[in-house]
Amino acid sequence: MKGATIGALLLGATVLTACANNREEVVAPAPPLGPGALAGTVAADRDGDGMVDGYYTPDGTYVPFTAPPCPTPPPPPPPPTPRGERG
């Protein structure tokens, strides 16, 4: 009886070691970054409108995007002169 128990344990250990998998899994490389992407950051949509408003750095700091100032509008056209074609 003792020999059968030891034999069963050895057989079980042999079967389990045959199923063991020591290979390392192959991980696919990350896709390339798109234009304007910052490596190591996470995009943030704070107001929920679907547009990215800024990004979070790896240490958790939120950095909002800031747009350049708008150009000044052109001056208004000059007023019409009293001279000219009359109907």
Short mmCIF file of C-alpha atoms in Angstrom, two decimals:
data_model
loop_
_atom_site.label_atom_id
_atom_site.label_comp_id
_atom_site.label_asym_id
_atom_site.label_seq_id
_atom_site.Cartn_x
_atom_site.Cartn_y
_atom_site.Cartn_z
CA MET A 1 0.00 0.00 0.00
CA LYS A 2 2.81 2.37 0.87
CA GLY A 3 4.55 1.64 -2.43
CA ALA A 4 1.34 2.28 -4.41
CA THR A 5 0.88 5.67 -2.72
CA ILE A 6 4.45 6.71 -3.45
CA GLY A 7 4.10 5.46 -7.02
CA ALA A 8 0.88 7.43 -7.48
CA LEU A 9 2.55 10.58 -6.12
CA LEU A 10 5.54 10.15 -8.44
CA LEU A 11 3.26 9.51 -11.40
CA GLY A 12 1.19 12.60 -10.55
CA ALA A 13 4.32 14.73 -10.19
CA THR A 14 5.60 13.46 -13.53
CA VAL A 15 2.32 14.26 -15.26
CA LEU A 16 2.18 17.76 -13.76
CA THR A 17 5.76 18.61 -14.73
CA ALA A 18 5.02 17.54 -18.30
CA CYS A 19 2.22 20.11 -18.41
CA ALA A 20 4.31 22.91 -16.91
CA ASN A 21 5.10 25.73 -19.29
CA ASN A 22 8.31 27.67 -18.66
CA ARG A 23 8.37 29.57 -21.93
CA GLU A 24 8.11 33.32 -21.85
CA GLU A 25 5.16 34.75 -23.72
CA VAL A 26 5.99 36.85 -26.75
CA VAL A 27 4.53 40.32 -26.35
CA ALA A 28 3.71 42.35 -29.43
CA PRO A 29 5.41 45.75 -29.59
CA ALA A 30 3.32 48.83 -28.93
CA PRO A 31 1.84 50.52 -32.00
CA PRO A 32 3.66 53.61 -33.24
CA LEU A 33 2.64 56.94 -31.76
CA GLY A 34 0.36 59.10 -33.85
CA PRO A 35 1.16 62.67 -34.86
CA GLY A 36 1.19 64.98 -31.85
CA ALA A 37 1.24 62.15 -29.30
CA LEU A 38 3.46 62.46 -26.24
CA ALA A 39 5.12 59.22 -25.14
CA GLY A 40 4.29 58.15 -21.58
CA THR A 41 1.18 60.33 -21.21
CA VAL A 42 -2.56 59.66 -21.07
CA ALA A 43 -5.05 61.83 -22.97
CA ALA A 44 -7.73 63.60 -20.90
CA ASP A 45 -11.21 64.71 -21.92
CA ARG A 46 -12.27 66.65 -18.84
CA ASP A 47 -15.53 68.20 -20.05
CA GLY A 48 -16.81 65.12 -21.90
CA ASP A 49 -17.29 66.72 -25.33
CA GLY A 50 -15.16 64.11 -27.10
CA MET A 51 -12.22 66.44 -27.72
CA VAL A 52 -8.99 65.90 -25.79
CA ASP A 53 -8.46 68.89 -23.49
CA GLY A 54 -5.03 68.00 -22.13
CA TYR A 55 -2.99 65.08 -20.88
CA TYR A 56 -1.79 63.46 -17.67
CA THR A 57 1.95 63.02 -17.19
CA PRO A 58 3.34 59.77 -15.67
CA ASP A 59 3.44 61.40 -12.23
CA GLY A 60 -0.30 62.28 -12.41
CA THR A 61 -0.09 65.99 -13.20
CA TYR A 62 -2.79 67.34 -15.54
CA VAL A 63 -1.43 69.58 -18.31
CA PRO A 64 -4.09 71.45 -20.34
CA PHE A 65 -3.56 72.21 -23.99
CA THR A 66 -3.31 75.91 -24.68
CA ALA A 67 -3.99 77.37 -28.09
CA PRO A 68 -2.00 80.26 -29.51
CA PRO A 69 -3.74 83.62 -29.29
CA CYS A 70 -6.12 84.49 -32.10
CA PRO A 71 -4.83 87.00 -34.67
CA THR A 72 -6.30 90.46 -34.58
CA PRO A 73 -9.13 91.01 -37.05
CA PRO A 74 -8.44 93.15 -40.08
CA PRO A 75 -9.51 96.81 -39.91
CA PRO A 76 -13.00 97.62 -41.21
CA PRO A 77 -13.30 98.87 -44.79
CA PRO A 78 -13.29 102.63 -45.28
CA PRO A 79 -16.70 104.31 -45.43
CA PRO A 80 -18.06 105.14 -48.88
CA THR A 81 -17.13 108.54 -50.28
CA PRO A 82 -19.81 111.07 -51.20
CA ARG A 83 -18.45 111.10 -54.73
CA GLY A 84 -19.22 108.28 -57.07
CA GLU A 85 -21.96 107.02 -59.32
CA ARG A 86 -25.48 108.09 -58.40
CA GLY A 87 -28.59 106.36 -59.50
#
